[in-house]
Coordinates of C-alpha atoms and ligand atoms in Angstrom, one line a residue:
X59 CA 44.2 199.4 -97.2
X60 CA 41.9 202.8 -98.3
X61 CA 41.9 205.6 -96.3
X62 CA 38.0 206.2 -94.8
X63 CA 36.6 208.2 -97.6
X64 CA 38.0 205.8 -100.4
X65 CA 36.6 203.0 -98.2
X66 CA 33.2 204.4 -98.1
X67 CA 32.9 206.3 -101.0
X68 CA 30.8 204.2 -103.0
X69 CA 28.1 203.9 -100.1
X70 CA 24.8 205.6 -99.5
X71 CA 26.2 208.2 -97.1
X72 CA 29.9 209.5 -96.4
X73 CA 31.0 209.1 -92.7
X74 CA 31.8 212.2 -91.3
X75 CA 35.5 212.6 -90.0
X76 CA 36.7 213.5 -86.6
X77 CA 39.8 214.6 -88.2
X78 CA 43.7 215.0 -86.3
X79 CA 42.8 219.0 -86.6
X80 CA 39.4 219.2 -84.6
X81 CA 41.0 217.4 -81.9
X82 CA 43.9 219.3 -81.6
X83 CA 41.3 222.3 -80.8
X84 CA 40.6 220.0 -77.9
X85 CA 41.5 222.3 -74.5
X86 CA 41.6 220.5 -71.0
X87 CA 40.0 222.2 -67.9
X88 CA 38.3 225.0 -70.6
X89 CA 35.4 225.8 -67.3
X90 CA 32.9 225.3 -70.0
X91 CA 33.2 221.7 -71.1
X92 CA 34.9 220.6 -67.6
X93 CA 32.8 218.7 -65.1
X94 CA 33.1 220.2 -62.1
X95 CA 35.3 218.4 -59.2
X96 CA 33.6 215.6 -57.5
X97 CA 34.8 215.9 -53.7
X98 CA 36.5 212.5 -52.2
X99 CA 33.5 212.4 -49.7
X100 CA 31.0 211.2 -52.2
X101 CA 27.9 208.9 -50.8
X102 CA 28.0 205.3 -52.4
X103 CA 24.6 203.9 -53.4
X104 CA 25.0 200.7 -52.4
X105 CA 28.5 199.0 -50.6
X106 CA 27.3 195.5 -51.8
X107 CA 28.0 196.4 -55.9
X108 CA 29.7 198.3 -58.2
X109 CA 27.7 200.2 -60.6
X110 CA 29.1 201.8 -63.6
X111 CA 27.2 202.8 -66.9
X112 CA 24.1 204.1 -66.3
X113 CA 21.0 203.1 -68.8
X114 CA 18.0 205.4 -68.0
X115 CA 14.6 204.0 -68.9
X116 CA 13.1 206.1 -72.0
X117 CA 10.5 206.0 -74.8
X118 CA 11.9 206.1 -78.4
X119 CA 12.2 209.3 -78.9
X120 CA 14.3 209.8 -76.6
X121 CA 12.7 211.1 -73.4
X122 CA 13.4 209.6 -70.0
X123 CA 10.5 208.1 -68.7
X124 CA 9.2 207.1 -65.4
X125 CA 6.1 204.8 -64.8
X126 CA 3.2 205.1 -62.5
X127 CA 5.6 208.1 -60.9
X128 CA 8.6 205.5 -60.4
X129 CA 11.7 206.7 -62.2
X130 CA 13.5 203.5 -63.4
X131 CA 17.4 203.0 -64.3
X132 CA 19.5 199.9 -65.6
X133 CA 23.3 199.9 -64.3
X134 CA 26.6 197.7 -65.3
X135 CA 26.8 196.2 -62.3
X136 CA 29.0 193.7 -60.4
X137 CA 29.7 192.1 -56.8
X138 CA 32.2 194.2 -54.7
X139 CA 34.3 191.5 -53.1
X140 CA 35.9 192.9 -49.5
X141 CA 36.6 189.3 -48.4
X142 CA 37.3 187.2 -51.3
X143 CA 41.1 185.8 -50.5
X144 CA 41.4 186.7 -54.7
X145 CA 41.4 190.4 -53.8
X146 CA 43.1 191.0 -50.6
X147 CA 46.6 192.5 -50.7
X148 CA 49.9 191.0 -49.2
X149 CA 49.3 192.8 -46.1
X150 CA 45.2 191.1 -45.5
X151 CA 43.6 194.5 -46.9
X152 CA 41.1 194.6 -49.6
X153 CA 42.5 196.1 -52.8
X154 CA 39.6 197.6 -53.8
X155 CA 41.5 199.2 -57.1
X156 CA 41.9 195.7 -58.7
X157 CA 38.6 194.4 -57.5
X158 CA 37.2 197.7 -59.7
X159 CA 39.6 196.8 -62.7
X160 CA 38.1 193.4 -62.5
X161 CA 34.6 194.2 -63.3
X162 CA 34.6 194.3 -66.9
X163 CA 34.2 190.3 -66.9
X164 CA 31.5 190.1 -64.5
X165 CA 29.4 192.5 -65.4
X166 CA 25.2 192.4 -65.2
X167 CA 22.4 194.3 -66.2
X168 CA 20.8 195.4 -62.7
X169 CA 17.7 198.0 -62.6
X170 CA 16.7 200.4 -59.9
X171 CA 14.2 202.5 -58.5
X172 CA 13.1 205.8 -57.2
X173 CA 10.0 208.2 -56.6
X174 CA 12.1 211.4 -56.6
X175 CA 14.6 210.7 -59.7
X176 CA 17.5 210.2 -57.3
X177 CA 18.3 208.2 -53.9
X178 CA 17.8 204.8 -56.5
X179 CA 16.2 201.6 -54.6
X180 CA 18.0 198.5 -55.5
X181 CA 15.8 196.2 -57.6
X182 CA 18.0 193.2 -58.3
X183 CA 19.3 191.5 -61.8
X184 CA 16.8 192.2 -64.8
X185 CA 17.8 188.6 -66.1
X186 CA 18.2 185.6 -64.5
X187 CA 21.4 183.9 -64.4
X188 CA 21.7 181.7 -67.4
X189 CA 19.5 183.9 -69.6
X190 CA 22.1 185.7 -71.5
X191 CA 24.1 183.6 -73.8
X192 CA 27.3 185.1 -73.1
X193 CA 29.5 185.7 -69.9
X194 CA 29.4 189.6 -69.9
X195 CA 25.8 191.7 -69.9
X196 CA 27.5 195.0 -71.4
X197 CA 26.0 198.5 -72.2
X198 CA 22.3 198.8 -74.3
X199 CA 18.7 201.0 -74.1
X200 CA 15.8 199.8 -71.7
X201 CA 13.3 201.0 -74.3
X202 CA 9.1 201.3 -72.9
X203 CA 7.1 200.6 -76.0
X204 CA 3.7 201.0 -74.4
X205 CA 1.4 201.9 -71.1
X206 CA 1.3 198.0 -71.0
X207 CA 4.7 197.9 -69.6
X208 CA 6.2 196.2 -72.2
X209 CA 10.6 196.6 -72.0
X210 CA 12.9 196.1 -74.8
X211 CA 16.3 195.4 -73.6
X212 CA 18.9 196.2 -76.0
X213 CA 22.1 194.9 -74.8
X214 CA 26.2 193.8 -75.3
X215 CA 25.9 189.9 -75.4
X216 CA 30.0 189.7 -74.7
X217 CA 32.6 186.8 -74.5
X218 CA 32.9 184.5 -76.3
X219 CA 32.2 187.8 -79.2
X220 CA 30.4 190.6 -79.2
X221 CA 26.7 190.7 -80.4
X222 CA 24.0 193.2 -80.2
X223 CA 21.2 191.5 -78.5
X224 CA 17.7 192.3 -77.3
X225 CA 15.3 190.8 -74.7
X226 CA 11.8 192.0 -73.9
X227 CA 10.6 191.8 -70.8
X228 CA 7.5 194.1 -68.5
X229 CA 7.5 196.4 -65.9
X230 CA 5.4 195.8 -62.8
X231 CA 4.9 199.0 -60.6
X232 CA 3.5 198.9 -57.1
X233 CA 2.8 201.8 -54.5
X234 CA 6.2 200.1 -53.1
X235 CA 8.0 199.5 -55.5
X236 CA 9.1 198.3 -59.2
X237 CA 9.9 194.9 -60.3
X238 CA 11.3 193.8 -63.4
X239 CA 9.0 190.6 -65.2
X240 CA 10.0 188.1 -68.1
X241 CA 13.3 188.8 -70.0
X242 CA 13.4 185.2 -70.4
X243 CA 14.4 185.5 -73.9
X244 CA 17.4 186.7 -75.8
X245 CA 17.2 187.7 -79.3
X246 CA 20.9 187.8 -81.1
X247 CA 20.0 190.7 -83.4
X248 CA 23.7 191.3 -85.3
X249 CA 27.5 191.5 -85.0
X250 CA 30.3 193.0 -86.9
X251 CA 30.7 192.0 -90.6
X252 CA 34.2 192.6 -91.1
X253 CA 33.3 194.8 -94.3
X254 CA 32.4 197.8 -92.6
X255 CA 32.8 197.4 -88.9
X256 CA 35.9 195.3 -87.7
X257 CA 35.6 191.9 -86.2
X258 CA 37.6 190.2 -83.0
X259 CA 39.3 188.0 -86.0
X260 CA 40.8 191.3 -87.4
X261 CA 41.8 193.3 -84.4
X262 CA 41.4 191.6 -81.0
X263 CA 40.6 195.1 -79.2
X264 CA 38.1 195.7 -81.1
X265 CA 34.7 197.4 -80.1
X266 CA 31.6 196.3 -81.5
X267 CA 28.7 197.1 -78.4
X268 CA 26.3 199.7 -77.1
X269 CA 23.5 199.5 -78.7
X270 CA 21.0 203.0 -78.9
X271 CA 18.3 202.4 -80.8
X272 CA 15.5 205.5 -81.7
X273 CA 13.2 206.8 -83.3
X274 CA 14.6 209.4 -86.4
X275 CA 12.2 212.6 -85.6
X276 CA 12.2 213.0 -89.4
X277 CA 11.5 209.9 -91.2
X278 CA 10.0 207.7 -88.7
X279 CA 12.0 204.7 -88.8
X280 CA 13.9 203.0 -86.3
X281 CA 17.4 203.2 -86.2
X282 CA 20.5 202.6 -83.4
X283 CA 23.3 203.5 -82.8
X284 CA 26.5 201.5 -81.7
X285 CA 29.9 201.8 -81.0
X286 CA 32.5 200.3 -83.5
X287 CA 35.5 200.1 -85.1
X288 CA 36.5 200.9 -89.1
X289 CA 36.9 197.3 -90.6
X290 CA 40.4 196.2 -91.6
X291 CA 43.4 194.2 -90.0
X292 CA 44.7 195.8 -87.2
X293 CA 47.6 197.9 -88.5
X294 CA 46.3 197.8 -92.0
X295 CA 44.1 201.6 -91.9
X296 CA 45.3 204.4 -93.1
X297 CA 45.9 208.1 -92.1
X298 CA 45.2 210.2 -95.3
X299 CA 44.9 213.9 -95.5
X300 CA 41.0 213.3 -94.9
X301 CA 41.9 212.1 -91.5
X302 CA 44.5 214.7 -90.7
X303 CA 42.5 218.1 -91.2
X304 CA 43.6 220.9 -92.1
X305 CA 47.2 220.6 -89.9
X306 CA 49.5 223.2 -89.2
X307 CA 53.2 223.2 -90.5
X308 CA 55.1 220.7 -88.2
X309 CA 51.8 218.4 -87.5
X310 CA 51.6 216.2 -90.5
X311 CA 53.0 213.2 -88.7
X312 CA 50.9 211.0 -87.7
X313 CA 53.3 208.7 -85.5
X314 CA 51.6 205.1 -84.7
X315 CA 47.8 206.5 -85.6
X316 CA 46.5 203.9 -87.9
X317 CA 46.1 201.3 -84.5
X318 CA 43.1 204.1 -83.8
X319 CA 40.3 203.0 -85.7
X320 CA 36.9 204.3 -83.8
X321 CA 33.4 204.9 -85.0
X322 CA 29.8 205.8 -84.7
X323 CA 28.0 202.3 -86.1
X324 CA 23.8 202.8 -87.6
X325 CA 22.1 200.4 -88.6
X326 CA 18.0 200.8 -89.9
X327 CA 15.0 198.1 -89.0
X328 CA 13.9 196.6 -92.0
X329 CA 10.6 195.9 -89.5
X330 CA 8.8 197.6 -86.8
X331 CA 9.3 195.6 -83.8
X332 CA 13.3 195.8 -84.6
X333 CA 13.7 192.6 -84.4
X334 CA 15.2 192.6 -88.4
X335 CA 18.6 194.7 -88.6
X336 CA 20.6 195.5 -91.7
X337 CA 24.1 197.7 -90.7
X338 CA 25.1 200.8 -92.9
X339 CA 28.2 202.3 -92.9
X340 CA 29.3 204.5 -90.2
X341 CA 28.0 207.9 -89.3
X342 CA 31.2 208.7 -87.9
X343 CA 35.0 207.6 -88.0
X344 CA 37.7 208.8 -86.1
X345 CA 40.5 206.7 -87.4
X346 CA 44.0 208.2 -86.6
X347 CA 42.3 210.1 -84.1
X348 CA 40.6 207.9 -81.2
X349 CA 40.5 204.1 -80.9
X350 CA 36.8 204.1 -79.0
X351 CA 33.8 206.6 -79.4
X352 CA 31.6 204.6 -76.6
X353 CA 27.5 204.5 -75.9
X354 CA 27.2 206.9 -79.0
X355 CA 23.5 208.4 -78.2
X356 CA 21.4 211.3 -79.5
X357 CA 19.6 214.4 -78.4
X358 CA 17.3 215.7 -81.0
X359 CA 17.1 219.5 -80.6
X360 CA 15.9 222.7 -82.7
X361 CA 15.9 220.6 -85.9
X362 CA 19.5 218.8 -85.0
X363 CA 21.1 216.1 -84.4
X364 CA 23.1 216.1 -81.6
X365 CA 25.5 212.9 -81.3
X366 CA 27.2 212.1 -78.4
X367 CA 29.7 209.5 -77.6
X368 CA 32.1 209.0 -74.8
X369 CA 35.8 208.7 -74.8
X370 CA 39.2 208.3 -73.1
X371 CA 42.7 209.3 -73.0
X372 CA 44.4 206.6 -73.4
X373 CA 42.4 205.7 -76.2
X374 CA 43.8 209.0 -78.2
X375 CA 46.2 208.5 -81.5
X376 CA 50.4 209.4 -81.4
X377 CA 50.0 213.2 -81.2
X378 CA 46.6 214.0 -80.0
X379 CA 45.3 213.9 -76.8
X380 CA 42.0 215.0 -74.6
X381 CA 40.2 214.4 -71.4
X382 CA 38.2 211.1 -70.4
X383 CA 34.7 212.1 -71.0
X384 CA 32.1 212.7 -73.5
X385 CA 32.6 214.4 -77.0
X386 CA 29.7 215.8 -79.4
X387 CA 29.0 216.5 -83.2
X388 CA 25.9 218.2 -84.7
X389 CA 24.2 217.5 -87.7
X390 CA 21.2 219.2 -90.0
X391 CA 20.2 215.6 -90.7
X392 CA 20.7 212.1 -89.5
X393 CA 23.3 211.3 -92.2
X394 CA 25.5 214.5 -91.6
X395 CA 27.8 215.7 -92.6
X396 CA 28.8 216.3 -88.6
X397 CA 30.6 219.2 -86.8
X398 CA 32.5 218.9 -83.7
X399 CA 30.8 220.7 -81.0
X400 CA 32.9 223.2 -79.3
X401 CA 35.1 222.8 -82.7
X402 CA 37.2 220.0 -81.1
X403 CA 34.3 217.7 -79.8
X404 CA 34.6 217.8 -76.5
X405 CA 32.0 218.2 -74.6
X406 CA 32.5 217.8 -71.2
X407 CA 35.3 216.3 -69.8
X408 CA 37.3 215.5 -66.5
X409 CA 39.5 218.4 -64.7
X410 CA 43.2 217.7 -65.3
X411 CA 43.8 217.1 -61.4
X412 CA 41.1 214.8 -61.4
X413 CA 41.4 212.5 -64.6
X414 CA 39.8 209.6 -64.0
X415 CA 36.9 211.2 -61.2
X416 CA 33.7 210.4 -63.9
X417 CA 32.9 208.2 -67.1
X418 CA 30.3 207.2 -69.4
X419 CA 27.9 210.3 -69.6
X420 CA 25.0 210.0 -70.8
X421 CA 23.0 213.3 -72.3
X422 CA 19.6 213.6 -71.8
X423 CA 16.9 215.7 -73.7
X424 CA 16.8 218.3 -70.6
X425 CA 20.8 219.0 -70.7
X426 CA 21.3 217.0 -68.0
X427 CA 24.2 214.9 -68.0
X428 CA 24.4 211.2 -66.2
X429 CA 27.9 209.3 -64.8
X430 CA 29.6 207.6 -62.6
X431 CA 32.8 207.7 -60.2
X432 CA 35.3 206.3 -61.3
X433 CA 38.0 207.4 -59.0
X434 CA 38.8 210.6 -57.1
X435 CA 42.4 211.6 -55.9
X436 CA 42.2 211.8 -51.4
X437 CA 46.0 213.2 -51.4
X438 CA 47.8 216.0 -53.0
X439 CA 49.6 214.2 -55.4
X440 CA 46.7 211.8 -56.5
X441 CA 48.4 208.5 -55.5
X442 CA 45.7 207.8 -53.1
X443 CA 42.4 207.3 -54.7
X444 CA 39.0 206.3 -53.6
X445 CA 37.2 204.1 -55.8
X446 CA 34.0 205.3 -56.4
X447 CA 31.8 202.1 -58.7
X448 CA 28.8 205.1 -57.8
X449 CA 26.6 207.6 -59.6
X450 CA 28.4 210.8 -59.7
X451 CA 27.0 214.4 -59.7
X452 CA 24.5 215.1 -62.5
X453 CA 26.0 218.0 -64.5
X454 CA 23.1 220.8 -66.3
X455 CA 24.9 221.6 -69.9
X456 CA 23.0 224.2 -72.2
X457 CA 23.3 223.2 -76.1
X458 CA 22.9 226.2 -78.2
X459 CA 23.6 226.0 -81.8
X460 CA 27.1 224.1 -82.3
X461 CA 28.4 224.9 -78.5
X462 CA 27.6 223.8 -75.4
X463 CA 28.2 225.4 -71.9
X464 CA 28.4 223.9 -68.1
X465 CA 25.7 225.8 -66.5
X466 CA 24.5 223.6 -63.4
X467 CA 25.6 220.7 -60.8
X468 CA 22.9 218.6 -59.0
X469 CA 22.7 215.9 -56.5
X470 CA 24.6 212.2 -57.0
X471 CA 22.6 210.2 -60.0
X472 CA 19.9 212.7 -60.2
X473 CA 17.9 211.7 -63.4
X474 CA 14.4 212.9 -63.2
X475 CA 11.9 211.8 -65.6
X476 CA 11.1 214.0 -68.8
X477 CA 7.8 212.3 -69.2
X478 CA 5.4 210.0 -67.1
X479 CA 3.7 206.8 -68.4
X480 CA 0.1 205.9 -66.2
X481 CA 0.3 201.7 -67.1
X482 CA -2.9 200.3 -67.8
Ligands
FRU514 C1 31.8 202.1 -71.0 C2 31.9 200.7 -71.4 C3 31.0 200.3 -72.5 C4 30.8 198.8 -72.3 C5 31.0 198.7 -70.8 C6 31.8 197.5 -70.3 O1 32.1 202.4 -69.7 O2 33.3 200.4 -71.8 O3 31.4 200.6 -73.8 O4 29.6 198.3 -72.8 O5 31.6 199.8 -70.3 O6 31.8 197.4 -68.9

């Protein structure tokens, strides 16, 4: 097998390397790329459901965009179950903790509504049940095309596979409230090719979802963005001197690192609707380094591209480690090469005492930054948890050149609109 650069060398662009080095720069509970602690008392938007990643309705470009004054979000969502026999302990008592770890399976796209960006009204599923083609309805973009209405779902179609799907649907304001229309039909659009992205016959954990589609603020076309892994038989990548970094004396071993195989997936729309896909190589890789770089989004800034991607610790390589949270790289164009914000990537993630409190941020154009509760510790030594399945604090992060710097915290899922769309 080729290390990434001989893999991709003969390609139209070079993937750009999050190498061993640049995260070994990455620092735990540094105040300025740590989320502040979310306190065990934390409101719960709704005790019927779960919610996890959080898909804010935007344009394009970009901006988050409410209609007719309604801001509108899309969760992961699933059914809590306090009475189900399945997921009561020995003693009669809901385990809530496996009930959370269970959600993966039974995920669904749900949406939600609010006049004031926060306080989100439930709206209900966005497709009916049968719709989507697969079991699991996992992480995409609700995109507005146009002051018709008009919503293009891009989705996860997952098990049995993983394909990148789209359905388009409408939505219906009313001085009440928002509903969610059509989204009938489900468009596959692609999945992994085993060439450049690694397929479920190569590597059963692998990642191939997320889907981000935009608009590139330079050349017009439409692009998106989606999680992947490097193609290759599991075991089979190697860790070359590219993937290393520049090391010091006593770091060269690389331990177990070639299972670690993430990347940054783009693929261009060879039409304008984007219903026509054809994949290009990576925009980044992060083989021996990190086994999943998740929702990978952008925020286009002073000429820059800002890439963002969320990750965990116990995804990290033999000999690297960092918090659960979201990473960043900058770019002078949308090909690279990319820099590690911060010079390690991380961007902002959880304190040390609180590991697993947030997950799956999601920048925005304004600096704010979207998640959701995961857990929070209620005792001293963090064996009792409360399960959150909730919109955590929204965190204000100022960008400025390659750093970034925690500079706010604001209410529970606050996500107010950058720009507001008057339906005709
Ligand atoms: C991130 C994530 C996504 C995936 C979804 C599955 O939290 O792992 O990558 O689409 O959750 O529930």
């Amino acid at each position: 097998m080729k290390t990434t650069t001989e893999k991709f060398g003969a390609t139209p662009h070079q993937p750009s390397l999050w190498t061993r080095a640049d995260a070994l720069k990455v620092r735990a509970d540094d105040p300025t790329t740590t989320q502040p602690l979310v306190s065990a008392d934390f409101p719960v938007l709704n005790n019927d459901v779960f919610i996890w990643d959080t898909m804010p309705l935007r344009d394009l470009d970009g901006n988050v965009t409410s209609v007719d004054g309604w801001s509108v979000i899309f969760t992961l969502t699933a059914d809590r179950h306090p009475n189900d026999p399945q997921y009561l302990d020995e003693d009669g008592n809901y385990d809530i903790l496996r009930d959370w770890n269970d959600r993966h399976g039974r995920a669904k796209m749900y949406y939600w509504f609010s006049r004031t960006g926060k306080n989100w009204e439930f709206g209900g599923r966005v497709m009916a049940e049968g719709v989507s083609p697969t079991a699991r309805e996992w992480a995409g973009t609700p995109i507005l095309l146009n002051d018709r209405g008009e919503v293009d779902l891009y989705y996860t179609a997952v098990t049995p596979g993983a394909t990148i799907v789209k359905v388009r649907g409408r939505v219906v304001t009313t001085e009440h409230g928002v509903s969610m229309v059509g989204f009938e039909k489900v468009k596959p659009l692609f999945e992994a090719d085993g060439n450049m992205y690694q397929t479920e016959a190569q590597n059963a954990f692998w990642g191939f979802r997320d889907p981000w589609p935009f608009r590139d603020p330079n050349d017009g076309k439409l692009y998106m963005l989606f999680e992947g892994n490097v193609a290759g038989e599991r075991g089979a990548h190697k860790v070359g001197e590219a993937e290393i970094g520049d090391v010091p004396p006593g770091y060269e071993d690389v331990g177990n690192s070639r299972f670690q195989t993430a990347c940054v997936g783009i693929a261009v729309a060879r039409d304008a609707d984007g219903d026509d896909w054809e994949m290009l190589p990576p925009l980044l890789t992060a083989v021996g380094v990190n086994d999943q770089t998740e929702r990978p989004h952008f925020v286009f800034q002073d000429g820059k591209y800002y890439l963002f991607t969320i990750s965990h610790t116990f995804t990290y390589a033999d000999g690297v480690t960092g918090p659960d949270g979201v990473y960043g790289f900058v770019a002078d164009s949308l090909f690279g090469p990319y820099v590690p914000l911060n010079g390690s990537g991380l961007v902002l993630g959880n304190p040390s005492s609180q590991p697993f409190q947030t997950y799956s941020h999601y920048v925005m154009p304004n600096g704010l930054v979207t998640s959701f509760i995961d857990s929070v510790p209620t005792d001293e030594t963090g064996t009792q948890i409360r399960v959150g399945g909730t919109e955590a604090p929204t965190v204000g992060m100022k960008i400025k050149g390659q750093q970034t710097f925690v500079v706010a915290e604001y209410d529970y899922g606050y996500i107010p609109p950058m720009l507001d769309v008057t339906l005709k």
